[in-house]
Coordinates of C-alpha atoms in Angstrom, one line a residue:
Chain A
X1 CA 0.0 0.0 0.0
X2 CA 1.1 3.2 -1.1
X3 CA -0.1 6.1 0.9
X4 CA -0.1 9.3 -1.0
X5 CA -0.4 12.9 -0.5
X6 CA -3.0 15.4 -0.4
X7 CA -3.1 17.2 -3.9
X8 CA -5.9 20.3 -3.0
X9 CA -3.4 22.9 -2.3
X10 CA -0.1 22.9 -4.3
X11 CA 1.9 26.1 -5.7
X12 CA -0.8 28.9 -5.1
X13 CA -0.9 28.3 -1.7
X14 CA 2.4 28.2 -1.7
X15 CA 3.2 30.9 -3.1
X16 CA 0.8 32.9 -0.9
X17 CA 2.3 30.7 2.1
X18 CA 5.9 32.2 0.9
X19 CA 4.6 35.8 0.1
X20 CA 2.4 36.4 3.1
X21 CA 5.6 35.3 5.4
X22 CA 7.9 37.2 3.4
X23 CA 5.9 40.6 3.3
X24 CA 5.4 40.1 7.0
X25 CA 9.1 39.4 7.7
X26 CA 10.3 42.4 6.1
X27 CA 7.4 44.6 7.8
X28 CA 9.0 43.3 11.2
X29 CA 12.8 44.1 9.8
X30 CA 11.4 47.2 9.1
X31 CA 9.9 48.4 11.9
X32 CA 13.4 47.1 14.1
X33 CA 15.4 49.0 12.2
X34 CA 13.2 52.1 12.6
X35 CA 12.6 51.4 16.5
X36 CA 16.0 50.6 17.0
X37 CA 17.2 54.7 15.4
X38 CA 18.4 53.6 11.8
X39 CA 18.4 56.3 9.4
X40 CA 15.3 56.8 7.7
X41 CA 14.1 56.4 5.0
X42 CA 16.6 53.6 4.3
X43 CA 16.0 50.4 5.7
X44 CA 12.9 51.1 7.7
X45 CA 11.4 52.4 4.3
X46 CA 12.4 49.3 2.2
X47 CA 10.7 47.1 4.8
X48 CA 7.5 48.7 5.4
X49 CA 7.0 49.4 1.7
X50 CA 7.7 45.9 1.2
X51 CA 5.3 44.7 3.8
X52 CA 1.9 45.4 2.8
X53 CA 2.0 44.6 -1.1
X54 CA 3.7 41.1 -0.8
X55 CA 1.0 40.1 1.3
X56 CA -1.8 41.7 -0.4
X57 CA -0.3 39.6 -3.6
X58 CA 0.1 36.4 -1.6
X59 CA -3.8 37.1 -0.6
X60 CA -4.7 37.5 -4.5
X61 CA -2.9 33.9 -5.1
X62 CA -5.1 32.7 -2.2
X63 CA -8.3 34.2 -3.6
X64 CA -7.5 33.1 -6.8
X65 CA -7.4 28.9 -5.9
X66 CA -10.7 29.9 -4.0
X67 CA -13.3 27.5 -6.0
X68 CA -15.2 30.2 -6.1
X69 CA -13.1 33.1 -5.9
X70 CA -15.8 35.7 -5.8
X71 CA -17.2 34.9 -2.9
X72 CA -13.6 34.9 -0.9
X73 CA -15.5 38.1 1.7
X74 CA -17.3 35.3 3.2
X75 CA -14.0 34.2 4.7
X76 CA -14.5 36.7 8.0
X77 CA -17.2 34.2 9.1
X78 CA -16.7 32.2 11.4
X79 CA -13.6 32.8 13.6
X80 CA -14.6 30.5 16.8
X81 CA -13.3 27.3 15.1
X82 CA -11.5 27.6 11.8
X83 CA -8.1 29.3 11.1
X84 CA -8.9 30.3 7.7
X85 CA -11.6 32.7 9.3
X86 CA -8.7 33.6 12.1
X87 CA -6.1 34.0 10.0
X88 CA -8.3 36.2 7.9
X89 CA -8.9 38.7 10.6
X90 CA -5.1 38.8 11.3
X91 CA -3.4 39.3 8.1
X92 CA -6.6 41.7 7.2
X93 CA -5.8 43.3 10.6
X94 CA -2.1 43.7 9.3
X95 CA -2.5 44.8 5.6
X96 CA -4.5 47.6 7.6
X97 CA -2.2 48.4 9.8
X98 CA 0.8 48.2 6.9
X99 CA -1.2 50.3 4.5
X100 CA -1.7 53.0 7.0
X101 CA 2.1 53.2 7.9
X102 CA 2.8 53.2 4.7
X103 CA 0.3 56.4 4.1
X104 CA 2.3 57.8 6.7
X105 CA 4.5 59.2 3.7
X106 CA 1.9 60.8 1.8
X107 CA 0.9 64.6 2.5
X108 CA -0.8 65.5 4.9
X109 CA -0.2 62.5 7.0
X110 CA 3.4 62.9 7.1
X111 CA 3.1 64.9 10.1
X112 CA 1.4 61.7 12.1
X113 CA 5.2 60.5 10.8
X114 CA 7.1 62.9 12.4
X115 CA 5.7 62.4 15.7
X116 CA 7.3 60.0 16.6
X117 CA 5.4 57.8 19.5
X118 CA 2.2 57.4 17.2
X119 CA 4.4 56.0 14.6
X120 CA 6.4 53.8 17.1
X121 CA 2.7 52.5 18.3
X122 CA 1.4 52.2 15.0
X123 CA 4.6 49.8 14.6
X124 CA 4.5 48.0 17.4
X125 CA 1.1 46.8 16.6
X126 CA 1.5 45.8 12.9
X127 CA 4.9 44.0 14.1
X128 CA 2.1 42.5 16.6
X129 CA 0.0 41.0 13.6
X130 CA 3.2 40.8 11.6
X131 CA 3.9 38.0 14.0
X132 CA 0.4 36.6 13.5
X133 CA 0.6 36.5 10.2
X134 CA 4.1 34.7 10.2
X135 CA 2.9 31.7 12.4
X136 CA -0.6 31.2 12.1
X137 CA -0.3 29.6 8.6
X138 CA 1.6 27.0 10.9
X139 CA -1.0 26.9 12.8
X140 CA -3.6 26.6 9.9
X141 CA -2.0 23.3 8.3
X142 CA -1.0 21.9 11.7
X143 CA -5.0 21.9 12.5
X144 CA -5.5 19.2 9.9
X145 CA -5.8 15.9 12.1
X146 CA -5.1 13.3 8.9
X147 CA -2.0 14.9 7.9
X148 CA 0.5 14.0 10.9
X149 CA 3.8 15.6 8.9
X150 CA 1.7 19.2 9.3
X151 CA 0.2 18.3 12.8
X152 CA 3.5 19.4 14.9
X153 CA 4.2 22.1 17.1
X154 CA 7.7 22.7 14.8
X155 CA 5.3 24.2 11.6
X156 CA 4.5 27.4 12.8
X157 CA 8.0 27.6 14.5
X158 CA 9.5 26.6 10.8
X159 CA 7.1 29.3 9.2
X160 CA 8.1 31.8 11.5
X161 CA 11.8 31.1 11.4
X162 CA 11.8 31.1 7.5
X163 CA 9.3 34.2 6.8
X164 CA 11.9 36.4 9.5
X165 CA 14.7 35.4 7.2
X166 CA 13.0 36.2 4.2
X167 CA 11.6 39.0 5.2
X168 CA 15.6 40.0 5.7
X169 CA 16.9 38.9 2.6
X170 CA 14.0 40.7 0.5
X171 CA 15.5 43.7 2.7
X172 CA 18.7 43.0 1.5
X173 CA 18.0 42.6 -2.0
X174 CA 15.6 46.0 -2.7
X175 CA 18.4 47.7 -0.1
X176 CA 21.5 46.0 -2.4
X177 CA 19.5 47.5 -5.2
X178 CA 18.5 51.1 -3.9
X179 CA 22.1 51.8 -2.7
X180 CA 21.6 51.5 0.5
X181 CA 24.9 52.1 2.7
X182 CA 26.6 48.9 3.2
X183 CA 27.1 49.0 7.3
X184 CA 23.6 48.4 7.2
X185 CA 23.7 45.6 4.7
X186 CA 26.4 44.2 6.6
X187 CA 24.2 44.3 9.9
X188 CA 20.8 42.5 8.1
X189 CA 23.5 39.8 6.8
X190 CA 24.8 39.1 10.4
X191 CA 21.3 38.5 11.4
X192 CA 20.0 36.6 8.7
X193 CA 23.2 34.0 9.2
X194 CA 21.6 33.8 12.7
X195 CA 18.4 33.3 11.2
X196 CA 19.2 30.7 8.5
X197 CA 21.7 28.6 11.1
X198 CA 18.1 29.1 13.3
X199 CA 16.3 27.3 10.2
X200 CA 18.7 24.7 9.8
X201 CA 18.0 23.6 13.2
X202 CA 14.3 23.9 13.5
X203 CA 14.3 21.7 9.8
X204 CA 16.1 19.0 11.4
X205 CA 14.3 18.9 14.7
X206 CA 11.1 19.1 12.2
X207 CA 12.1 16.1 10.4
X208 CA 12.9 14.7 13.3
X209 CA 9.3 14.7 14.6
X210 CA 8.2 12.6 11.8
X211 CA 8.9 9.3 13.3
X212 CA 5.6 8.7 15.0
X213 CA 2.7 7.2 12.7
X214 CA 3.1 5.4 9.1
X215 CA 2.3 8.5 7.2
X216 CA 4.3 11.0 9.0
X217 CA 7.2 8.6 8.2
X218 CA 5.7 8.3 4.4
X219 CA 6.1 12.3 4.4
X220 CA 9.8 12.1 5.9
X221 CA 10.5 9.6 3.0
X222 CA 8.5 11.5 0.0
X223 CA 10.4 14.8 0.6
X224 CA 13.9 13.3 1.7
X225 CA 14.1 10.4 -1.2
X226 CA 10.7 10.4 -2.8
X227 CA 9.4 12.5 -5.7
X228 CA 9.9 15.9 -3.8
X229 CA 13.2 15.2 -2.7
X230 CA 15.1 17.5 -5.5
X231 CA 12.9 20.5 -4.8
X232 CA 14.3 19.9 -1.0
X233 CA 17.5 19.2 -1.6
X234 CA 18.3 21.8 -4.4
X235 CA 15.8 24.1 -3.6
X236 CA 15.4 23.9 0.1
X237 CA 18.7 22.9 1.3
X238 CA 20.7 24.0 -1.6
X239 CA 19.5 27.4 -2.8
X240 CA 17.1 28.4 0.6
X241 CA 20.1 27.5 3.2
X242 CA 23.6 26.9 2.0
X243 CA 24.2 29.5 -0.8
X244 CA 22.7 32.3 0.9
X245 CA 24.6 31.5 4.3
X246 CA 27.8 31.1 2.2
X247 CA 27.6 34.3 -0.1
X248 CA 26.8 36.1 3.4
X249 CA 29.6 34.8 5.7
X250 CA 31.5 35.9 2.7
X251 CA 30.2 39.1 2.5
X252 CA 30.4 39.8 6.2
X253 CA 34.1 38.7 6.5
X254 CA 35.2 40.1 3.2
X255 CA 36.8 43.7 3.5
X256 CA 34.6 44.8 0.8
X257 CA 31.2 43.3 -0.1
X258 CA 30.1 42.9 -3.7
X259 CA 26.5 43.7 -4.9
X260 CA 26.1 41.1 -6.9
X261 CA 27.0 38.4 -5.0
X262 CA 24.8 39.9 -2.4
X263 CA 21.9 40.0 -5.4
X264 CA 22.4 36.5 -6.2
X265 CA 22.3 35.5 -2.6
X266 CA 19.1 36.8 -1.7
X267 CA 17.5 35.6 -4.6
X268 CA 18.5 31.9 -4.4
X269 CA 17.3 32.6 -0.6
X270 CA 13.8 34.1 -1.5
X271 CA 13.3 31.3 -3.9
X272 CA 14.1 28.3 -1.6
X273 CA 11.9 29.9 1.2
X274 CA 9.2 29.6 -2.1
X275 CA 9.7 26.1 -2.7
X276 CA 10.2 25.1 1.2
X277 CA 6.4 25.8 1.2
X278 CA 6.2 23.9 -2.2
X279 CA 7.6 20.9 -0.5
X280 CA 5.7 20.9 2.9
X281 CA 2.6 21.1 1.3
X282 CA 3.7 18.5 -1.4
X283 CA 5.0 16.1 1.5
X284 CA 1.4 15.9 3.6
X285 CA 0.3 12.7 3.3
X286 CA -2.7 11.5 4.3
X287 CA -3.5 8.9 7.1
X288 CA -4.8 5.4 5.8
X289 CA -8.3 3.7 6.6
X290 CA -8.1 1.3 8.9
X291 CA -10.7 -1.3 9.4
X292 CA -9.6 -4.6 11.5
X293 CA -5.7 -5.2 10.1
X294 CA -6.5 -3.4 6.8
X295 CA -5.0 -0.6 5.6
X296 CA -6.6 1.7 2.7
X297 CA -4.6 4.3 1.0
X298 CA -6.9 7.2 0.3
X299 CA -6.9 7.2 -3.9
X300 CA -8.3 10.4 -4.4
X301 CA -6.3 12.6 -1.8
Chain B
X1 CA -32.3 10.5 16.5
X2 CA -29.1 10.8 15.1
X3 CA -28.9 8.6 11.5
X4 CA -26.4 6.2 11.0
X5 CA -25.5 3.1 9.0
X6 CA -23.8 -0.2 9.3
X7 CA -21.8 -1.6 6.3
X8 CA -21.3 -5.6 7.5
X9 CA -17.8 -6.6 5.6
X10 CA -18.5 -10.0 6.0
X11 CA -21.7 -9.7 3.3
X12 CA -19.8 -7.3 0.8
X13 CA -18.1 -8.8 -2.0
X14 CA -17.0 -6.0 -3.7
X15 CA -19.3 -5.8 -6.2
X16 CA -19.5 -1.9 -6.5
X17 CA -23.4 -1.3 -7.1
X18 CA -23.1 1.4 -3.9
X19 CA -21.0 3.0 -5.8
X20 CA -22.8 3.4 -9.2
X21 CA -26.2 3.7 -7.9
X22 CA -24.8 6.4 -6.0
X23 CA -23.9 8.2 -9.1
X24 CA -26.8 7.5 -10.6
X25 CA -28.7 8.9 -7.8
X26 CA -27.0 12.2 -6.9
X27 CA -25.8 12.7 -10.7
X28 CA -22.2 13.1 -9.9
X29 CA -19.9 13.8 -11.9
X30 CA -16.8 12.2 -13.8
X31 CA -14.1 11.8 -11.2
X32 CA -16.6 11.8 -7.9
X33 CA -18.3 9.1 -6.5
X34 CA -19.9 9.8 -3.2
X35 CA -19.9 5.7 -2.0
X36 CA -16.4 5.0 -3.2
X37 CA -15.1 1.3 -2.8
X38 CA -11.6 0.5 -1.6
X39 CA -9.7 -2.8 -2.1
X40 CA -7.3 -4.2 0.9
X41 CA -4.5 -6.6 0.8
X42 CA -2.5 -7.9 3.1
X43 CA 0.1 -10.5 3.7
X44 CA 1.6 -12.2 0.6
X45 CA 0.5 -15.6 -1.6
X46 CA -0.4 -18.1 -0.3
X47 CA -1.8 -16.8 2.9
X48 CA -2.6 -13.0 1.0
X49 CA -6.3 -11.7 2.2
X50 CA -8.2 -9.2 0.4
X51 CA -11.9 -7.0 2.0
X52 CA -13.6 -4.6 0.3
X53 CA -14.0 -1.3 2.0
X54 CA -16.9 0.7 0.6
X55 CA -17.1 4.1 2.3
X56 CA -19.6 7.3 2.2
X57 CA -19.3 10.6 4.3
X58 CA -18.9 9.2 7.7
X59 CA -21.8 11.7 9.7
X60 CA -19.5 12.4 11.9
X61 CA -20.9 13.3 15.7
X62 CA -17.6 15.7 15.7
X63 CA -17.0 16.6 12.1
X64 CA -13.5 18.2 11.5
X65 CA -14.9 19.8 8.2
X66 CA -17.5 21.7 10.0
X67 CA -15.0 22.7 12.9
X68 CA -12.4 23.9 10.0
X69 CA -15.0 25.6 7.7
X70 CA -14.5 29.0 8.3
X71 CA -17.7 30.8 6.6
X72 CA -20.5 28.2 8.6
X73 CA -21.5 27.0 5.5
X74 CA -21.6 23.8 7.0
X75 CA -23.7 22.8 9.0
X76 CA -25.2 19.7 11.1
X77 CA -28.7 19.3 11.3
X78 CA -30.9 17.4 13.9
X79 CA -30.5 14.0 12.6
X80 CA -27.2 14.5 12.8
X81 CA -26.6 14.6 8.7
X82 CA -23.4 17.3 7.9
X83 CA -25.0 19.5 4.7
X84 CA -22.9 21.9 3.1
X85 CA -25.1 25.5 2.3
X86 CA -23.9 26.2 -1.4
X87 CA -24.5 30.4 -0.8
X88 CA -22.0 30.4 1.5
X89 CA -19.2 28.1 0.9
X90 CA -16.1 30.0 -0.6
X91 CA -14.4 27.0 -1.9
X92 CA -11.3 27.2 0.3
X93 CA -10.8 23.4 0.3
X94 CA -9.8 23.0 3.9
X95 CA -12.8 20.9 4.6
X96 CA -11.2 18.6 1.8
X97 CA -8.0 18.3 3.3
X98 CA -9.3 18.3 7.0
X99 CA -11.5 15.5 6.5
X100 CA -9.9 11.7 7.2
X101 CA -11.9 9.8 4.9
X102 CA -11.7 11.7 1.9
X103 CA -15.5 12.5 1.3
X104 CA -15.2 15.9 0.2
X105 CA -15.3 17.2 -2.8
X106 CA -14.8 20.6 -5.4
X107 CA -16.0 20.7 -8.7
X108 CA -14.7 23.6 -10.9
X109 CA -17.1 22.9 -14.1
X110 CA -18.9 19.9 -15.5
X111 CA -16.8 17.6 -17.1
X112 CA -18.0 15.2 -20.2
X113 CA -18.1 11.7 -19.4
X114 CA -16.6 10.9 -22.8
X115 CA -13.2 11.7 -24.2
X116 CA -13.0 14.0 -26.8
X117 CA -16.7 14.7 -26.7
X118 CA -16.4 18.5 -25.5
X119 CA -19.6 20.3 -24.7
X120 CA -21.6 17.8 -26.8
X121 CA -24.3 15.9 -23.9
X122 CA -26.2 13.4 -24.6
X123 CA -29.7 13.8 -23.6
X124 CA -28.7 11.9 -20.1
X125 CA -26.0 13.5 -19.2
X126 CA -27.4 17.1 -20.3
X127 CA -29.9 16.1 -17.6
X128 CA -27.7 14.7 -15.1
X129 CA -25.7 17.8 -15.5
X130 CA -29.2 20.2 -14.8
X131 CA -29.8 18.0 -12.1
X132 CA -26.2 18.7 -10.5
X133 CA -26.9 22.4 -11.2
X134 CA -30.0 22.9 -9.7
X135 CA -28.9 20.5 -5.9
X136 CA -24.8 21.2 -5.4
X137 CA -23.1 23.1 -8.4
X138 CA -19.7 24.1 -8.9
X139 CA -16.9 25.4 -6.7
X140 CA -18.2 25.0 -3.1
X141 CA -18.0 21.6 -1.3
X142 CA -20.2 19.2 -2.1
X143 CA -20.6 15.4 -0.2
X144 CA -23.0 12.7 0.5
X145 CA -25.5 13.8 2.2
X146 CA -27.2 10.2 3.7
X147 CA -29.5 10.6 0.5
X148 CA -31.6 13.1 2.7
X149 CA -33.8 14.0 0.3
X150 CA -35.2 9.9 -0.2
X151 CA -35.4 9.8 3.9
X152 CA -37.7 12.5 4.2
X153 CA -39.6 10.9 1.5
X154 CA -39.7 7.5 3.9
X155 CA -37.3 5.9 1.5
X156 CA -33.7 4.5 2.4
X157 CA -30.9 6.0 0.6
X158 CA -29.7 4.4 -2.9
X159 CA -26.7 2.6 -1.9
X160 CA -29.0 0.5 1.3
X161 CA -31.6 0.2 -1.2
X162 CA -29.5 -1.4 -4.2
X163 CA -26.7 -3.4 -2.2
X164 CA -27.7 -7.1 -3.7
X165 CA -25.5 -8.2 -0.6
X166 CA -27.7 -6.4 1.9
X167 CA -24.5 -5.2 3.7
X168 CA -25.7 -2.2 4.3
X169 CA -28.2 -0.9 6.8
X170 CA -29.8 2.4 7.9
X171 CA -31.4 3.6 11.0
X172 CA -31.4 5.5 14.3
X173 CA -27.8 5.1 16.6
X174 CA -29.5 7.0 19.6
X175 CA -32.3 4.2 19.8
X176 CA -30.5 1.2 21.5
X177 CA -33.2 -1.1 20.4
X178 CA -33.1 -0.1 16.9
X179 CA -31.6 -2.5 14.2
X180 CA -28.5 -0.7 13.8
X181 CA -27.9 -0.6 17.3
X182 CA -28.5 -3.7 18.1
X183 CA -25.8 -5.2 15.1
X184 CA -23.1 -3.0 16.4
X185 CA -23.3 -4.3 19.3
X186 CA -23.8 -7.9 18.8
X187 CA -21.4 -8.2 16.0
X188 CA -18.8 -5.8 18.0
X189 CA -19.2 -3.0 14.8
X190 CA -16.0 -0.4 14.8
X191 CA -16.0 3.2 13.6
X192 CA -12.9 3.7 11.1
X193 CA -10.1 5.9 12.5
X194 CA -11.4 6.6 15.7
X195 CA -8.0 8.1 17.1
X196 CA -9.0 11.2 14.8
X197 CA -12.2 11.9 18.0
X198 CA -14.5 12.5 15.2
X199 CA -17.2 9.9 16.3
X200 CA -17.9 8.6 12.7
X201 CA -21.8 7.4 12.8
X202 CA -21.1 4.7 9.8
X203 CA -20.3 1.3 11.5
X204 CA -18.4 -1.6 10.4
X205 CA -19.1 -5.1 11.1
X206 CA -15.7 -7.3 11.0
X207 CA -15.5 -9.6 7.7
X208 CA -14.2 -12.6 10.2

């Protein structure tokens, strides 16, 4: 018996998985940089502008594998049980919040941006549903009882880790782009090492938690020597963790950093945090029936 | 009362009329089959043992897809039968992956049952097709539904009706004395999967 995996949501929500994390991550970079007295409108700019917009495309991605996509406003339901509904108050709470900071620049509201205490709150709070935004998609997958590689407490942990360092590396890359000194460069690619070394940990504990039941170990084997395993190990391992930690330990060691290197970095980095997504939801296989000692692979997962 | 069914594995053979009366009865279709049939194996020649496994939407008592659903489109009603309400399901397909026994199901547009045949219908599928239309349409969930309609008309769903085995049997789960009852507990009937808590109310009698 060959137990297969759920086919309903593939690249869409994947790429909404990976945008709505990455927009959020870069929010929160944002915000840091601007709390902790960086010179605006450098970093703190690139972050919030990048906030908002990636996840209001990750959204449209979402919408659009909606069966029926027109009807996605009744989403706000029914937030007691589901975390679709949840999740849709949070990130709606957080595209808000990230569309008012960023009308913050526009005239006349550019004087609520000079004071700064009601910018600083207005932060705080969208770094609040930033946060949301970053782990409840975790949360969302690891609610779905037949599918033991999503049911762990590592998901949203996984999600978090990888939308943070994302979020840095789409910094980076509009930052690399714009000009932007290089001591600041320098100081997003010290933390994002931190962050990557971070995700190479919580990935192995993650796998690690796949032992338990038949199909979690059916997952382990799909994405680590099954038909996902060269989007893991090129895109995942190869592109999302080891190029991007090697360009930037060059970078940061090197007397002089080089843009492109930087560019290229970042890039393989924001497409391996893409195709992690890809692989997790390509890797959740479903539990078997079970009736007596048989065993029934679902065929139409 | 809360409705439930037994499916007694020891009378199936396999011989899949659940599954097409079912599609002839709720006009399903290509690709989804409400009563779908499953084949187990285990063990190898010459002691290998095969048993049918035909399943519908399980009723659960606690249905994942209605804790999941985020809009309340569906919904449980008093006999314990899980409906979906087609004006305000967005077609998120969480239900679909939430639910354990696969009886969920999304269909973007009506498909021709015969290659290569396009929009031409014959006259019984152009009907079938209305007939989908008008009860479950496309892009919101759609599922087996105990063949509610029939049991408000008095009448047992399809697949009880046309098993030639008589494996399968309707009735009330709350009434101890009532058939179904009473065969669950004589012939020690098991709910699949019930480390999932979702309180399935189809029962299984053991084959041996």
């Amino acid at each position: 018996m060959i137990l297969r995996a759920q086919s309903k949501w593939s690249w869409s929500i994947a790429a909404y998985l990976f945008l709505a994390g990455m927009g959020a991550g870069a929010y929160v970079t944002g915000v840091v940089a601007d709390l902790a007295g960086w010179e605006r409108p450098s970093i703190p700019a690139i972050g919030v502008c990048l906030g908002f917009p990636s996840v209001l495309i990750g959204c449209m991605f979402l919408v659009l594998d909606l069966g029926s996509p027109a009807n996605f406003w009744r989403a706000w339901r029914k937030p007691q049980t589901s975390w679709i509904a949840r999740g849709t108050i949070i990130i709606s709470i957080f595209m808000i919040l990230g569309a008012i900071h960023l009308g913050l620049w526009v005239w006349p509201f550019h004087i609520l941006d000079q004071a700064a205490d009601c910018r600083y709150l207005l932060s705080i709070l969208g770094a609040l549903f930033a946060f949301g935004t970053m782990i409840y998609t975790g949360i969302l997958l690891g609610a779905l009882r037949p599918i033991a590689f999503w049911s762990t407490a590592m998901l949203p942990l996984l999600f978090l880790v990888s939308a943070l360092s994302t979020g840095v590396m789409a910094v980076i890359l509009i930052g690399t782009l714009a000009g932007v000194a290089e001591e600041a460069i320098r100081v997003l690619e010290k933390a994002d090492i931190l962050l990557i070394a971070l995700e190479m940990f919580v990935l192995l504990f993650y796998f690690q938690a796949t032992h338990r039941v038949p199909e979690s170990r059916a997952s382990a084997r799909l994405v680590l020597a099954g038909t996902v395993a060269p989007s893991f190990w090129i895109g995942v391992v190869c592109l999302g963790l080891l190029i991007p930690l090697g360009l930037e330990l060059a970078s940061v060691t090197a007397a002089e950093g080089s843009g492109a290197t930087t560019v290229l970095g970042t890039l393989c980095g924001l497409a391996g945090g893409l195709l992690l997504r890809e692989v997790i939801l390509r890797g959740g296989v479903l539990a078997p029936l079970k009736a007596g000692r048989f065993e029934y692979a679902l065929t139409n997962p | 009362m809360r409705y439930g069914f037994v499916i007694d594995l020891k009378k199936c053979y396999g011989c899949y009329t659940c599954t097409v009366v079912c599609k002839a009865a709720n006009h399903t279709p290509k690709g989804v089959d409400f009563a779908k049939c499953y084949q187990g194996e285990i063990g190898t020649y010459p002691s290998a043992l095969r048993q049918m496994l035909p399943t519908l939407c399980m009723q659960c008592a606690e249905p994942e897809c209605l804790a999941v659903c985020p809009t309340g489109a569906t919904v449980q009603d008093e006999n314990g039968i899980v409906t979906v309400d087609r004006d305000l399901c967005m077609g998120c397909k969480y239900c679909m992956v939430a639910c354990p026994y696969g009886q969920r199901h999304i269909v973007p547009e009506w498909e021709n049952y015969y290659p290569g045949a396009g929009d031409d219908l014959d006259q019984y599928q152009a009907y079938a097709k209305a007939t989908w239309e008008e009860k479950n349409g496309y892009g919101v969930a759609t599922k087996c539904d105990f063949c509610r309609e029939r049991l408000k008309q008095g009448r047992q769903p399809a697949c009880v009706e046309a098993c030639p085995a008589k494996a399968r049997y309707i009735g009330d789960l709350d009434d101890p004395e009532s058939e179904i009852s009473m065969l669950i507990r004589r012939e020690r009937g098991f709910q699949l999967n019930p480390e999932f808590g979702t309180d399935p109310s189809v029962y299984y009698l053991p084959a041996r």
